[in-house]
Amino acid sequence: MKKVIKATVSNIIVALFIFIFTIGGIFLCLGRDIKNNISLIDKITVVEAENKEEKVIEVDKITNYLSSYPSYGEKYATLEIDKIDLNKDVYFGDTYEILKNGVGHNAGSYFPSEGGSIVYLGHNTPDMFRRFSELEIGDIITVKTSYGTFNYKIYDMQVIDETDKDKLPIQREEEILMIYTCYPFNALGHTTNRYVVYSKLVSGEEA
Amino acid sequence: MNKLLKYIFAIILYLSLTIVVLINILNSTILSKEYILNKLEESNYYNNIYTEVENNFENYIYQSGLDPIVLENIVSRDKIKEDTNIIISNIYDGNNKVIDLEVVRNNLSTNIDKSLEDRYLSEENKKAINKFIDIIINEYEDTIMNTDYSSKINTGISSINNKINMINIIMIILVIISILSLILLNIKKKRRKLSIFGIPLLALGLLLITIYLYIILNIDINNIVILNDAISIAVHYILNGIVIKFLINGSIFTILGILIIVIGNMLRYKKVKKMS
């Protein structure tokens, strides 16, 4: 019996040795590729945070940049236009999913108070921007955020082509809010025109 | 010298058997049309992708000015299943069938005509409506087929299949050669070194279990997100199925390896005891 156990143990040790040698060989030859592939897979793995801490956003007095930014898809403000009884949530991002729920904020533009171009967009449905045709130069648009309330005065309205990105310039010399929607407002089907309302910051009160 | 040759052939048996097992795991999972179709059913893919298609259509209706009713019943679950099966068949059977989009186009056009029958439509309206229909059709095609990826997958799978089958045949031949060689080397004492066959099996079992553990500890399979929820869930089922195969095969080979080693040694020393 002792000999059987001894022989069995020695056979198992040989098997373990072969196994360890294989693992070592795999990591030596393919270790980097394996790590790279795992980090690629990590990039497409989404884990929801269990307890989302509410971010406190403040404006940096020197740079005027925000201390932190909302996550993509997160609601961070409300858009109010009293002239047309509009009061809608503003979300960071502009996917179709976001636009179903409210106003989208183009991720390539600045935020209220940062002193640059802000681009909002939304559908021209009756409960959203359908009444943009009633807006006039001088009307006030209000954006309320957790870090302040900002008022913009309309100075221009234009009809542009959907590909005409030059009409929505991103700059940081002056705080301009540009809101656009599909045009004509009562169009049927797919339209390639956009109606843009341009407004400048006239007052801002930080929270 | 004899002992050294036995261990060399045991290692060759181990390496070739490892490759055969890995190839067969692939052939019975990701490279198997039946496996993929089963997993699509299990993961409720067809219903999920139907919901995805409907949600995606909704994205375009708000700004179109059209009544949302025009999107009703333009696509059925059966149609989606049929089209998905065509795509799978193209990938795995090398077919080149095209999914029928005219049905969707006709259904949508009919719905739009009905909802607008009392309205005057200018030429501009008609063009815009046709453009809308084209966009909906493209959206359907893209959601079902993910055209960017399907052509890459088609060419990838067929080239992998050819190479893998060739390697599989070579490895099976090597397995047979190494088993025969081990038998020949033990021919005079055929019951004395049965345990030599258990060593590669045990090593292979441990390797497969280690691969299983490495994957589950380093990859969060159930939170992978690819393209949309329907595809993501199907991918979870497919990958979990593959990972389980590693565990099952690993367990079988480990147990088999230990049994052969133990039984082999018991027979060997029983024989020696009888002879003494």
Tab-separated table of C-alpha atoms in Angstrom:
chain	number	residue	atom	x	y	z
A	1	MET	CA	0.000	0.000	0.000
A	2	LYS	CA	2.809	2.370	0.865
A	3	LYS	CA	4.367	1.797	-2.527
A	4	VAL	CA	1.029	2.525	-4.228
A	5	ILE	CA	0.671	5.783	-2.313
A	6	LYS	CA	4.285	6.729	-3.005
A	7	ALA	CA	3.924	5.981	-6.718
A	8	THR	CA	0.585	7.812	-6.897
A	9	VAL	CA	1.995	10.891	-5.174
A	10	SER	CA	5.033	10.930	-7.439
A	11	ASN	CA	2.799	10.624	-10.530
A	12	ILE	CA	0.633	13.489	-9.262
A	13	ILE	CA	3.733	15.595	-8.650
A	14	VAL	CA	4.860	14.944	-12.238
A	15	ALA	CA	1.413	15.983	-13.472
A	16	LEU	CA	1.564	19.139	-11.322
A	17	PHE	CA	5.003	19.910	-12.668
A	18	ILE	CA	3.765	19.598	-16.253
A	19	PHE	CA	0.750	21.775	-15.417
A	20	ILE	CA	2.863	24.494	-13.730
A	21	PHE	CA	5.334	24.420	-16.585
A	22	THR	CA	2.471	24.926	-19.056
A	23	ILE	CA	1.021	27.841	-17.054
A	24	GLY	CA	4.476	29.403	-16.831
A	25	GLY	CA	4.999	28.965	-20.551
A	26	ILE	CA	1.616	30.504	-21.377
A	27	PHE	CA	2.246	33.565	-19.222
A	28	LEU	CA	5.771	33.965	-20.516
A	29	CYS	CA	4.765	33.823	-24.164
A	30	LEU	CA	1.261	35.256	-24.071
A	31	GLY	CA	1.101	37.099	-20.748
A	32	ARG	CA	1.111	40.570	-22.289
A	33	ASP	CA	-1.498	39.657	-24.919
A	34	ILE	CA	-3.723	38.143	-22.239
A	35	LYS	CA	-3.469	41.310	-20.093
A	36	ASN	CA	-4.198	43.551	-23.088
A	37	ASN	CA	-7.239	41.503	-24.067
A	38	ILE	CA	-8.560	41.523	-20.516
A	39	SER	CA	-8.210	45.299	-20.303
A	40	LEU	CA	-10.052	45.579	-23.649
A	41	ILE	CA	-12.855	43.470	-22.233
A	42	ASP	CA	-12.847	45.652	-19.102
A	43	LYS	CA	-13.603	48.631	-21.330
A	44	ILE	CA	-16.849	47.027	-22.478
A	45	THR	CA	-17.810	45.948	-18.980
A	46	VAL	CA	-20.206	48.257	-17.217
A	47	VAL	CA	-20.836	47.981	-13.512
A	48	GLU	CA	-23.380	50.332	-12.005
A	49	ALA	CA	-22.158	52.119	-8.901
A	50	GLU	CA	-24.079	50.802	-5.926
A	51	ASN	CA	-24.263	54.061	-4.048
A	52	LYS	CA	-24.055	57.095	-6.247
A	53	GLU	CA	-22.829	59.984	-4.186
A	54	GLU	CA	-24.396	63.255	-5.173
A	55	LYS	CA	-21.754	65.442	-6.755
A	56	VAL	CA	-21.375	68.976	-5.501
A	57	ILE	CA	-20.567	71.122	-8.508
A	58	GLU	CA	-18.899	74.468	-7.999
A	59	VAL	CA	-17.388	77.003	-10.331
A	60	ASP	CA	-13.660	77.566	-10.028
A	61	LYS	CA	-13.277	81.335	-9.554
A	62	ILE	CA	-10.011	81.539	-11.454
A	63	THR	CA	-10.527	79.245	-14.438
A	64	ASN	CA	-14.365	79.366	-14.487
A	65	TYR	CA	-14.366	75.637	-15.154
A	66	LEU	CA	-16.655	73.431	-13.077
A	67	SER	CA	-15.164	71.446	-10.174
A	68	SER	CA	-16.815	68.287	-11.472
A	69	TYR	CA	-19.047	67.359	-14.372
A	70	PRO	CA	-22.268	65.379	-14.640
A	71	SER	CA	-22.009	61.837	-15.985
A	72	TYR	CA	-23.110	61.199	-19.553
A	73	GLY	CA	-26.881	60.829	-19.526
A	74	GLU	CA	-27.245	62.542	-16.150
A	75	LYS	CA	-29.793	65.310	-15.619
A	76	TYR	CA	-28.039	68.422	-14.365
A	77	ALA	CA	-30.239	71.448	-15.153
A	78	THR	CA	-33.643	72.731	-16.216
A	79	LEU	CA	-34.348	74.923	-19.230
A	80	GLU	CA	-37.090	77.524	-18.804
A	81	ILE	CA	-38.564	79.807	-21.461
A	82	ASP	CA	-41.522	81.660	-19.932
A	83	LYS	CA	-42.609	83.088	-23.306
A	84	ILE	CA	-43.607	79.644	-24.539
A	85	ASP	CA	-44.307	78.005	-21.127
A	86	LEU	CA	-41.364	75.691	-21.507
A	87	ASN	CA	-39.792	73.974	-18.488
A	88	LYS	CA	-37.713	70.940	-19.392
A	89	ASP	CA	-34.918	68.858	-17.857
A	90	VAL	CA	-31.474	69.150	-19.396
A	91	TYR	CA	-29.286	66.060	-19.655
A	92	PHE	CA	-25.586	65.863	-20.407
A	93	GLY	CA	-25.291	64.121	-23.771
A	94	ASP	CA	-27.405	64.042	-26.907
A	95	THR	CA	-28.304	60.456	-27.709
A	96	TYR	CA	-31.763	59.538	-28.947
A	97	GLU	CA	-32.504	58.021	-25.554
A	98	ILE	CA	-31.703	61.326	-23.855
A	99	LEU	CA	-33.768	63.339	-26.318
A	100	LYS	CA	-36.784	61.174	-25.534
A	101	ASN	CA	-36.659	62.454	-21.958
A	102	GLY	CA	-35.763	66.100	-22.387
A	103	VAL	CA	-33.168	68.534	-23.667
A	104	GLY	CA	-29.764	67.206	-24.676
A	105	HIS	CA	-26.489	69.006	-24.032
A	106	ASN	CA	-23.908	68.496	-26.775
A	107	ALA	CA	-20.932	66.886	-25.051
A	108	GLY	CA	-18.452	68.915	-27.098
A	109	SER	CA	-19.685	72.261	-25.770
A	110	TYR	CA	-19.155	74.123	-22.508
A	111	PHE	CA	-21.384	74.354	-19.433
A	112	PRO	CA	-23.260	77.401	-18.126
A	113	SER	CA	-20.815	79.756	-16.317
A	114	GLU	CA	-17.740	78.509	-18.199
A	115	GLY	CA	-17.807	81.480	-20.556
A	116	GLY	CA	-18.030	79.559	-23.814
A	117	SER	CA	-20.450	78.083	-26.349
A	118	ILE	CA	-23.202	75.902	-24.930
A	119	VAL	CA	-25.193	73.773	-27.375
A	120	TYR	CA	-28.567	72.332	-26.402
A	121	LEU	CA	-30.853	70.342	-28.683
A	122	GLY	CA	-34.290	68.810	-28.609
A	123	HIS	CA	-37.156	67.501	-30.724
A	124	ASN	CA	-39.701	69.869	-32.288
A	125	THR	CA	-42.600	68.039	-30.700
A	126	PRO	CA	-45.515	70.005	-29.155
A	127	ASP	CA	-44.231	69.382	-25.635
A	128	MET	CA	-40.669	70.444	-26.488
A	129	PHE	CA	-39.531	73.038	-29.018
A	130	ARG	CA	-42.531	73.172	-31.388
A	131	ARG	CA	-43.318	76.724	-30.217
A	132	PHE	CA	-39.854	78.062	-31.016
A	133	SER	CA	-41.473	79.913	-33.928
A	134	GLU	CA	-43.076	82.244	-31.305
A	135	LEU	CA	-39.734	83.313	-29.857
A	136	GLU	CA	-38.453	86.804	-30.636
A	137	ILE	CA	-35.211	88.675	-30.244
A	138	GLY	CA	-34.963	89.899	-26.656
A	139	ASP	CA	-36.799	86.959	-25.060
A	140	ILE	CA	-35.132	85.424	-22.021
A	141	ILE	CA	-34.017	81.831	-21.623
A	142	THR	CA	-33.162	80.602	-18.112
A	143	VAL	CA	-30.952	77.655	-17.246
A	144	LYS	CA	-31.131	76.535	-13.623
A	145	THR	CA	-28.368	74.278	-12.312
A	146	SER	CA	-27.318	73.094	-8.863
A	147	TYR	CA	-24.462	75.598	-8.980
A	148	GLY	CA	-26.382	78.631	-10.224
A	149	THR	CA	-29.115	80.208	-12.329
A	150	PHE	CA	-28.165	81.741	-15.665
A	151	ASN	CA	-30.222	84.020	-17.914
A	152	TYR	CA	-29.630	84.367	-21.634
A	153	LYS	CA	-31.169	86.937	-24.010
A	154	ILE	CA	-32.029	85.866	-27.543
A	155	TYR	CA	-30.194	87.869	-30.219
A	156	ASP	CA	-30.668	85.801	-33.362
A	157	MET	CA	-32.575	82.920	-34.914
A	158	GLN	CA	-31.445	81.062	-38.043
A	159	VAL	CA	-32.402	78.116	-40.212
A	160	ILE	CA	-29.333	76.031	-41.027
A	161	ASP	CA	-28.551	72.720	-42.684
A	162	GLU	CA	-27.924	69.764	-40.335
A	163	THR	CA	-24.367	69.471	-41.685
A	164	ASP	CA	-23.577	73.163	-41.171
A	165	LYS	CA	-21.441	72.890	-38.056
A	166	ASP	CA	-19.943	76.358	-38.651
A	167	LYS	CA	-23.252	77.840	-37.519
A	168	LEU	CA	-22.749	76.240	-34.096
A	169	PRO	CA	-19.226	77.460	-33.328
A	170	ILE	CA	-17.501	76.238	-30.192
A	171	GLN	CA	-15.461	79.059	-28.646
A	172	ARG	CA	-14.561	80.415	-25.215
A	173	GLU	CA	-14.523	84.148	-25.705
A	174	GLU	CA	-18.134	84.734	-24.835
A	175	GLU	CA	-20.869	82.680	-23.168
A	176	ILE	CA	-23.451	81.925	-25.837
A	177	LEU	CA	-26.294	79.444	-25.544
A	178	MET	CA	-27.390	77.901	-28.863
A	179	ILE	CA	-30.499	75.740	-28.868
A	180	TYR	CA	-31.564	73.896	-32.009
A	181	THR	CA	-34.338	71.668	-33.210
A	182	CYS	CA	-35.617	70.225	-36.477
A	183	TYR	CA	-37.191	72.564	-39.025
A	184	PRO	CA	-39.815	73.132	-40.436
A	185	PHE	CA	-41.736	72.704	-37.171
A	186	ASN	CA	-44.684	71.010	-38.850
A	187	ALA	CA	-42.599	68.937	-41.240
A	188	LEU	CA	-43.411	65.343	-42.019
A	189	GLY	CA	-40.732	62.698	-42.320
A	190	HIS	CA	-37.021	63.376	-42.089
A	191	THR	CA	-35.862	66.962	-42.352
A	192	THR	CA	-32.341	68.168	-42.942
A	193	ASN	CA	-32.873	71.717	-41.690
A	194	ARG	CA	-32.377	72.925	-38.159
A	195	TYR	CA	-33.787	75.988	-36.387
A	196	VAL	CA	-31.209	77.586	-34.112
A	197	VAL	CA	-31.910	80.129	-31.373
A	198	TYR	CA	-28.838	82.115	-30.334
A	199	SER	CA	-28.712	83.828	-26.945
A	200	LYS	CA	-26.060	85.601	-24.859
A	201	LEU	CA	-25.504	85.420	-21.102
A	202	VAL	CA	-26.944	88.538	-19.472
A	203	SER	CA	-26.905	87.516	-15.818
A	204	GLY	CA	-25.758	84.640	-13.711
A	205	GLU	CA	-26.280	83.980	-10.022
A	206	GLU	CA	-24.160	81.255	-8.468
A	207	ALA	CA	-25.748	79.057	-5.819
B	1	MET	CA	16.106	5.606	-21.784
B	2	ASN	CA	12.792	3.759	-21.801
B	3	LYS	CA	11.524	5.840	-18.890
B	4	LEU	CA	12.615	9.075	-20.588
B	5	LEU	CA	10.800	8.107	-23.798
B	6	LYS	CA	7.655	7.328	-21.807
B	7	TYR	CA	7.672	10.776	-20.232
B	8	ILE	CA	8.354	12.431	-23.597
B	9	PHE	CA	5.378	10.658	-25.154
B	10	ALA	CA	3.301	11.488	-22.078
B	11	ILE	CA	4.109	15.160	-22.618
B	12	ILE	CA	3.318	14.897	-26.342
B	13	LEU	CA	0.032	13.197	-25.411
B	14	TYR	CA	-0.666	16.003	-22.928
B	15	LEU	CA	0.056	18.818	-25.374
B	16	SER	CA	-1.818	17.287	-28.286
B	17	LEU	CA	-4.776	16.291	-26.092
B	18	THR	CA	-4.908	19.837	-24.673
B	19	ILE	CA	-5.194	21.288	-28.149
B	20	VAL	CA	-7.786	18.685	-29.188
B	21	VAL	CA	-9.897	19.466	-26.108
B	22	LEU	CA	-9.631	23.245	-26.612
B	23	ILE	CA	-10.568	22.919	-30.274
B	24	ASN	CA	-13.502	20.708	-29.409
B	25	ILE	CA	-14.704	23.184	-26.785
B	26	LEU	CA	-14.637	25.861	-29.512
B	27	ASN	CA	-16.292	23.572	-32.081
B	28	SER	CA	-19.101	22.708	-29.666
B	29	THR	CA	-19.682	26.310	-28.633
B	30	ILE	CA	-18.775	29.487	-30.476
B	31	LEU	CA	-18.110	27.685	-33.760
B	32	SER	CA	-21.349	25.707	-33.559
B	33	LYS	CA	-24.466	27.126	-35.201
B	34	GLU	CA	-26.725	24.932	-33.034
B	35	TYR	CA	-25.038	26.150	-29.853
B	36	ILE	CA	-25.491	29.790	-30.848
B	37	LEU	CA	-29.142	29.260	-31.819
B	38	ASN	CA	-29.809	27.485	-28.502
B	39	LYS	CA	-28.232	30.290	-26.551
B	40	LEU	CA	-30.249	32.877	-28.478
B	41	GLU	CA	-33.434	31.027	-27.453
B	42	GLU	CA	-32.280	30.648	-23.847
B	43	SER	CA	-31.414	34.318	-23.548
B	44	ASN	CA	-34.778	35.377	-25.024
B	45	TYR	CA	-32.787	37.181	-27.726
B	46	TYR	CA	-35.579	37.375	-30.294
B	47	ASN	CA	-37.966	39.135	-27.895
B	48	ASN	CA	-35.198	41.392	-26.608
B	49	ILE	CA	-34.093	42.423	-30.081
B	50	TYR	CA	-37.719	43.043	-31.048
B	51	THR	CA	-37.967	45.496	-28.126
B	52	GLU	CA	-34.661	47.045	-29.203
B	53	VAL	CA	-35.933	47.484	-32.763
B	54	GLU	CA	-39.144	49.135	-31.540
B	55	ASN	CA	-37.233	51.467	-29.202
B	56	ASN	CA	-34.866	52.449	-31.996
B	57	PHE	CA	-37.772	53.200	-34.352
B	58	GLU	CA	-39.277	55.437	-31.674
B	59	ASN	CA	-36.153	57.588	-31.711
B	60	TYR	CA	-37.060	58.845	-35.164
B	61	ILE	CA	-40.802	59.263	-34.816
B	62	TYR	CA	-40.746	62.263	-32.466
B	63	GLN	CA	-39.177	64.632	-34.919
B	64	SER	CA	-40.920	63.217	-37.974
B	65	GLY	CA	-44.292	64.805	-37.298
B	66	LEU	CA	-45.895	61.470	-38.081
B	67	ASP	CA	-48.327	59.672	-35.829
B	68	PRO	CA	-46.467	56.992	-33.814
B	69	ILE	CA	-49.135	54.572	-35.012
B	70	VAL	CA	-47.308	54.334	-38.358
B	71	LEU	CA	-44.644	52.211	-36.674
B	72	GLU	CA	-47.100	49.614	-35.397
B	73	ASN	CA	-46.813	46.108	-36.804
B	74	ILE	CA	-44.255	46.950	-39.459
B	75	VAL	CA	-42.032	44.206	-38.055
B	76	SER	CA	-43.117	41.015	-36.281
B	77	ARG	CA	-41.208	38.805	-33.840
B	78	ASP	CA	-41.344	35.983	-36.408
B	79	LYS	CA	-39.791	38.245	-39.031
B	80	ILE	CA	-36.995	39.166	-36.641
B	81	LYS	CA	-36.374	35.497	-35.824
B	82	GLU	CA	-36.334	34.627	-39.520
B	83	ASP	CA	-33.895	37.415	-40.334
B	84	THR	CA	-31.628	36.574	-37.395
B	85	ASN	CA	-31.532	32.933	-38.527
B	86	ILE	CA	-30.570	34.064	-42.032
B	87	ILE	CA	-27.661	36.033	-40.582
B	88	ILE	CA	-26.538	33.092	-38.417
B	89	SER	CA	-26.820	30.776	-41.408
B	90	ASN	CA	-24.714	33.161	-43.484
B	91	ILE	CA	-22.022	33.106	-40.817
B	92	TYR	CA	-21.951	29.376	-40.126
B	93	ASP	CA	-23.071	27.787	-43.384
B	94	GLY	CA	-21.299	30.218	-45.681
B	95	ASN	CA	-24.570	31.259	-47.294
B	96	ASN	CA	-25.063	34.624	-48.873
B	97	LYS	CA	-28.768	35.207	-48.305
B	98	VAL	CA	-30.054	38.738	-48.002
B	99	ILE	CA	-32.712	39.680	-45.468
B	100	ASP	CA	-35.975	40.891	-46.976
B	101	LEU	CA	-36.398	44.558	-46.140
B	102	GLU	CA	-39.145	45.203	-48.677
B	103	VAL	CA	-41.735	43.726	-46.320
B	104	VAL	CA	-40.819	46.280	-43.645
B	105	ARG	CA	-40.746	49.088	-46.212
B	106	ASN	CA	-44.148	48.152	-47.608
B	107	ASN	CA	-45.725	47.844	-44.160
B	108	LEU	CA	-44.373	51.240	-43.125
B	109	SER	CA	-45.429	52.916	-46.399
B	110	THR	CA	-48.939	51.482	-46.062
B	111	ASN	CA	-49.227	52.717	-42.469
B	112	ILE	CA	-48.026	56.194	-43.425
B	113	ASP	CA	-50.397	56.378	-46.414
B	114	LYS	CA	-53.316	55.396	-44.158
B	115	SER	CA	-52.469	57.958	-41.489
B	116	LEU	CA	-52.028	60.743	-44.043
B	117	GLU	CA	-54.767	59.836	-46.534
B	118	ASP	CA	-56.747	63.039	-45.942
B	119	ARG	CA	-53.723	65.289	-46.058
B	120	TYR	CA	-52.261	67.120	-48.984
B	121	LEU	CA	-48.573	66.332	-49.344
B	122	SER	CA	-46.165	68.586	-51.184
B	123	GLU	CA	-43.245	67.155	-53.143
B	124	GLU	CA	-40.979	68.209	-50.297
B	125	ASN	CA	-43.169	66.330	-47.794
B	126	LYS	CA	-43.087	63.210	-49.992
B	127	LYS	CA	-39.286	63.352	-50.249
B	128	ALA	CA	-38.975	63.824	-46.499
B	129	ILE	CA	-41.327	60.891	-45.862
B	130	ASN	CA	-39.345	58.650	-48.231
B	131	LYS	CA	-36.155	59.685	-46.443
B	132	PHE	CA	-37.809	58.807	-43.129
B	133	ILE	CA	-38.752	55.357	-44.472
B	134	ASP	CA	-35.153	54.800	-45.647
B	135	ILE	CA	-33.864	55.743	-42.211
B	136	ILE	CA	-36.249	53.316	-40.489
B	137	ILE	CA	-35.219	50.503	-42.850
B	138	ASN	CA	-31.521	51.234	-42.234
B	139	GLU	CA	-32.150	51.312	-38.506
B	140	TYR	CA	-33.847	47.902	-38.685
B	141	GLU	CA	-31.071	46.430	-40.773
B	142	ASP	CA	-28.407	47.853	-38.522
B	143	THR	CA	-30.064	46.652	-35.310
B	144	ILE	CA	-30.550	43.122	-36.660
B	145	MET	CA	-27.352	42.767	-38.599
B	146	ASN	CA	-24.916	45.304	-37.151
B	147	THR	CA	-23.569	45.524	-40.663
B	148	ASP	CA	-20.148	46.838	-39.566
B	149	TYR	CA	-19.444	43.682	-37.601
B	150	SER	CA	-21.324	40.943	-39.463
B	151	SER	CA	-19.057	40.936	-42.526
B	152	LYS	CA	-15.964	40.788	-40.295
B	153	ILE	CA	-17.494	37.903	-38.319
B	154	ASN	CA	-18.450	36.043	-41.528
B	155	THR	CA	-14.900	36.064	-42.899
B	156	GLY	CA	-13.394	35.467	-39.456
B	157	ILE	CA	-15.453	32.363	-38.645
B	158	SER	CA	-14.907	30.603	-42.000
B	159	SER	CA	-11.142	31.151	-41.957
B	160	ILE	CA	-10.920	30.010	-38.319
B	161	ASN	CA	-12.965	26.887	-39.094
B	162	ASN	CA	-10.622	25.747	-41.866
B	163	LYS	CA	-7.478	26.257	-39.852
B	164	ILE	CA	-8.923	24.712	-36.733
B	165	ASN	CA	-10.113	21.570	-38.471
B	166	MET	CA	-6.677	21.015	-39.951
B	167	ILE	CA	-4.971	21.490	-36.597
B	168	ASN	CA	-7.528	19.200	-34.946
B	169	ILE	CA	-6.757	16.374	-37.373
B	170	ILE	CA	-2.998	16.734	-36.864
B	171	MET	CA	-3.407	16.767	-33.069
B	172	ILE	CA	-5.691	13.713	-33.085
B	173	ILE	CA	-3.059	11.875	-35.096
B	174	LEU	CA	-0.439	12.919	-32.533
B	175	VAL	CA	-2.667	11.712	-29.691
B	176	ILE	CA	-3.054	8.326	-31.372
B	177	ILE	CA	0.669	8.086	-32.073
B	178	SER	CA	1.616	8.953	-28.496
B	179	ILE	CA	-0.938	6.503	-27.025
B	180	LEU	CA	0.324	3.726	-29.315
B	181	SER	CA	3.923	4.577	-28.475
B	182	LEU	CA	3.195	4.447	-24.735
B	183	ILE	CA	1.481	1.073	-25.190
B	184	LEU	CA	4.426	-0.244	-27.220
B	185	LEU	CA	6.920	0.971	-24.632
B	186	ASN	CA	4.905	-0.841	-21.954
B	187	ILE	CA	4.067	-3.877	-24.096
B	188	LYS	CA	5.956	-6.361	-21.996
B	189	LYS	CA	4.620	-4.906	-18.784
B	190	LYS	CA	1.288	-3.589	-20.065
B	191	ARG	CA	-0.424	-3.510	-16.722
B	192	ARG	CA	2.428	-2.043	-14.852
B	193	LYS	CA	2.514	1.467	-16.189
B	194	LEU	CA	-1.102	2.305	-16.823
B	195	SER	CA	-0.550	5.283	-14.517
B	196	ILE	CA	1.555	6.965	-17.230
B	197	PHE	CA	-1.695	7.669	-19.102
B	198	GLY	CA	-3.158	9.351	-16.037
B	199	ILE	CA	-0.407	11.979	-15.787
B	200	PRO	CA	-1.302	13.911	-18.956
B	201	LEU	CA	-5.013	13.629	-18.181
B	202	LEU	CA	-4.542	15.052	-14.677
B	203	ALA	CA	-2.298	17.861	-15.965
B	204	LEU	CA	-4.887	18.708	-18.632
B	205	GLY	CA	-7.715	18.688	-16.086
B	206	LEU	CA	-5.824	21.064	-13.810
B	207	LEU	CA	-5.064	23.347	-16.748
B	208	LEU	CA	-8.722	23.540	-17.815
B	209	ILE	CA	-9.874	24.259	-14.249
B	210	THR	CA	-7.205	26.963	-13.931
B	211	ILE	CA	-8.396	28.567	-17.177
B	212	TYR	CA	-11.971	28.495	-15.841
B	213	LEU	CA	-10.927	30.125	-12.558
B	214	TYR	CA	-8.785	32.739	-14.302
B	215	ILE	CA	-11.653	33.757	-16.561
B	216	ILE	CA	-14.276	34.053	-13.818
B	217	LEU	CA	-11.912	35.941	-11.517
B	218	ASN	CA	-10.705	38.422	-14.138
B	219	ILE	CA	-13.622	38.927	-16.489
B	220	ASP	CA	-17.025	40.141	-15.352
B	221	ILE	CA	-18.886	38.289	-18.086
B	222	ASN	CA	-22.369	39.219	-16.878
B	223	ASN	CA	-21.644	42.943	-17.127
B	224	ILE	CA	-20.230	42.968	-20.633
B	225	VAL	CA	-22.070	45.460	-22.819
B	226	ILE	CA	-21.874	45.104	-26.610
B	227	LEU	CA	-23.949	47.199	-28.996
B	228	ASN	CA	-27.317	46.761	-27.232
B	229	ASP	CA	-28.956	44.918	-24.339
B	230	ALA	CA	-30.277	42.064	-26.477
B	231	ILE	CA	-26.868	41.209	-27.896
B	232	SER	CA	-25.162	41.769	-24.535
B	233	ILE	CA	-27.446	39.285	-22.773
B	234	ALA	CA	-26.965	36.714	-25.555
B	235	VAL	CA	-23.186	37.165	-25.272
B	236	HIS	CA	-23.397	36.558	-21.499
B	237	TYR	CA	-25.180	33.243	-22.098
B	238	ILE	CA	-22.729	32.221	-24.840
B	239	LEU	CA	-19.623	33.042	-22.819
B	240	ASN	CA	-20.958	31.490	-19.612
B	241	GLY	CA	-21.681	28.314	-21.592
B	242	ILE	CA	-18.097	28.215	-22.855
B	243	VAL	CA	-16.656	28.818	-19.402
B	244	ILE	CA	-18.775	26.029	-17.893
B	245	LYS	CA	-17.389	23.638	-20.523
B	246	PHE	CA	-13.886	24.379	-19.250
B	247	LEU	CA	-15.000	23.502	-15.727
B	248	ILE	CA	-16.818	20.319	-16.771
B	249	ASN	CA	-14.006	19.066	-18.996
B	250	GLY	CA	-11.437	20.058	-16.398
B	251	SER	CA	-13.258	18.166	-13.660
B	252	ILE	CA	-13.686	15.065	-15.841
B	253	PHE	CA	-10.051	14.952	-16.854
B	254	THR	CA	-8.833	15.616	-13.315
B	255	ILE	CA	-10.950	12.802	-11.863
B	256	LEU	CA	-10.087	10.464	-14.745
B	257	GLY	CA	-6.398	11.253	-14.410
B	258	ILE	CA	-6.338	10.575	-10.671
B	259	LEU	CA	-8.354	7.359	-11.106
B	260	ILE	CA	-6.057	6.020	-13.819
B	261	ILE	CA	-2.985	6.883	-11.742
B	262	VAL	CA	-4.369	5.232	-8.608
B	263	ILE	CA	-5.775	2.166	-10.406
B	264	GLY	CA	-2.643	1.858	-12.518
B	265	ASN	CA	-0.401	1.884	-9.462
B	266	MET	CA	-2.650	-0.510	-7.552
B	267	LEU	CA	-2.597	-2.977	-10.463
B	268	ARG	CA	1.139	-2.561	-10.854
B	269	TYR	CA	1.947	-3.332	-7.230
B	270	LYS	CA	-0.697	-6.083	-7.015
B	271	LYS	CA	1.021	-7.788	-9.969
B	272	VAL	CA	4.438	-7.278	-8.380
B	273	LYS	CA	3.123	-8.663	-5.075
B	274	LYS	CA	1.686	-11.733	-6.838
B	275	MET	CA	4.935	-12.341	-8.655
B	276	SER	CA	6.931	-12.041	-5.411
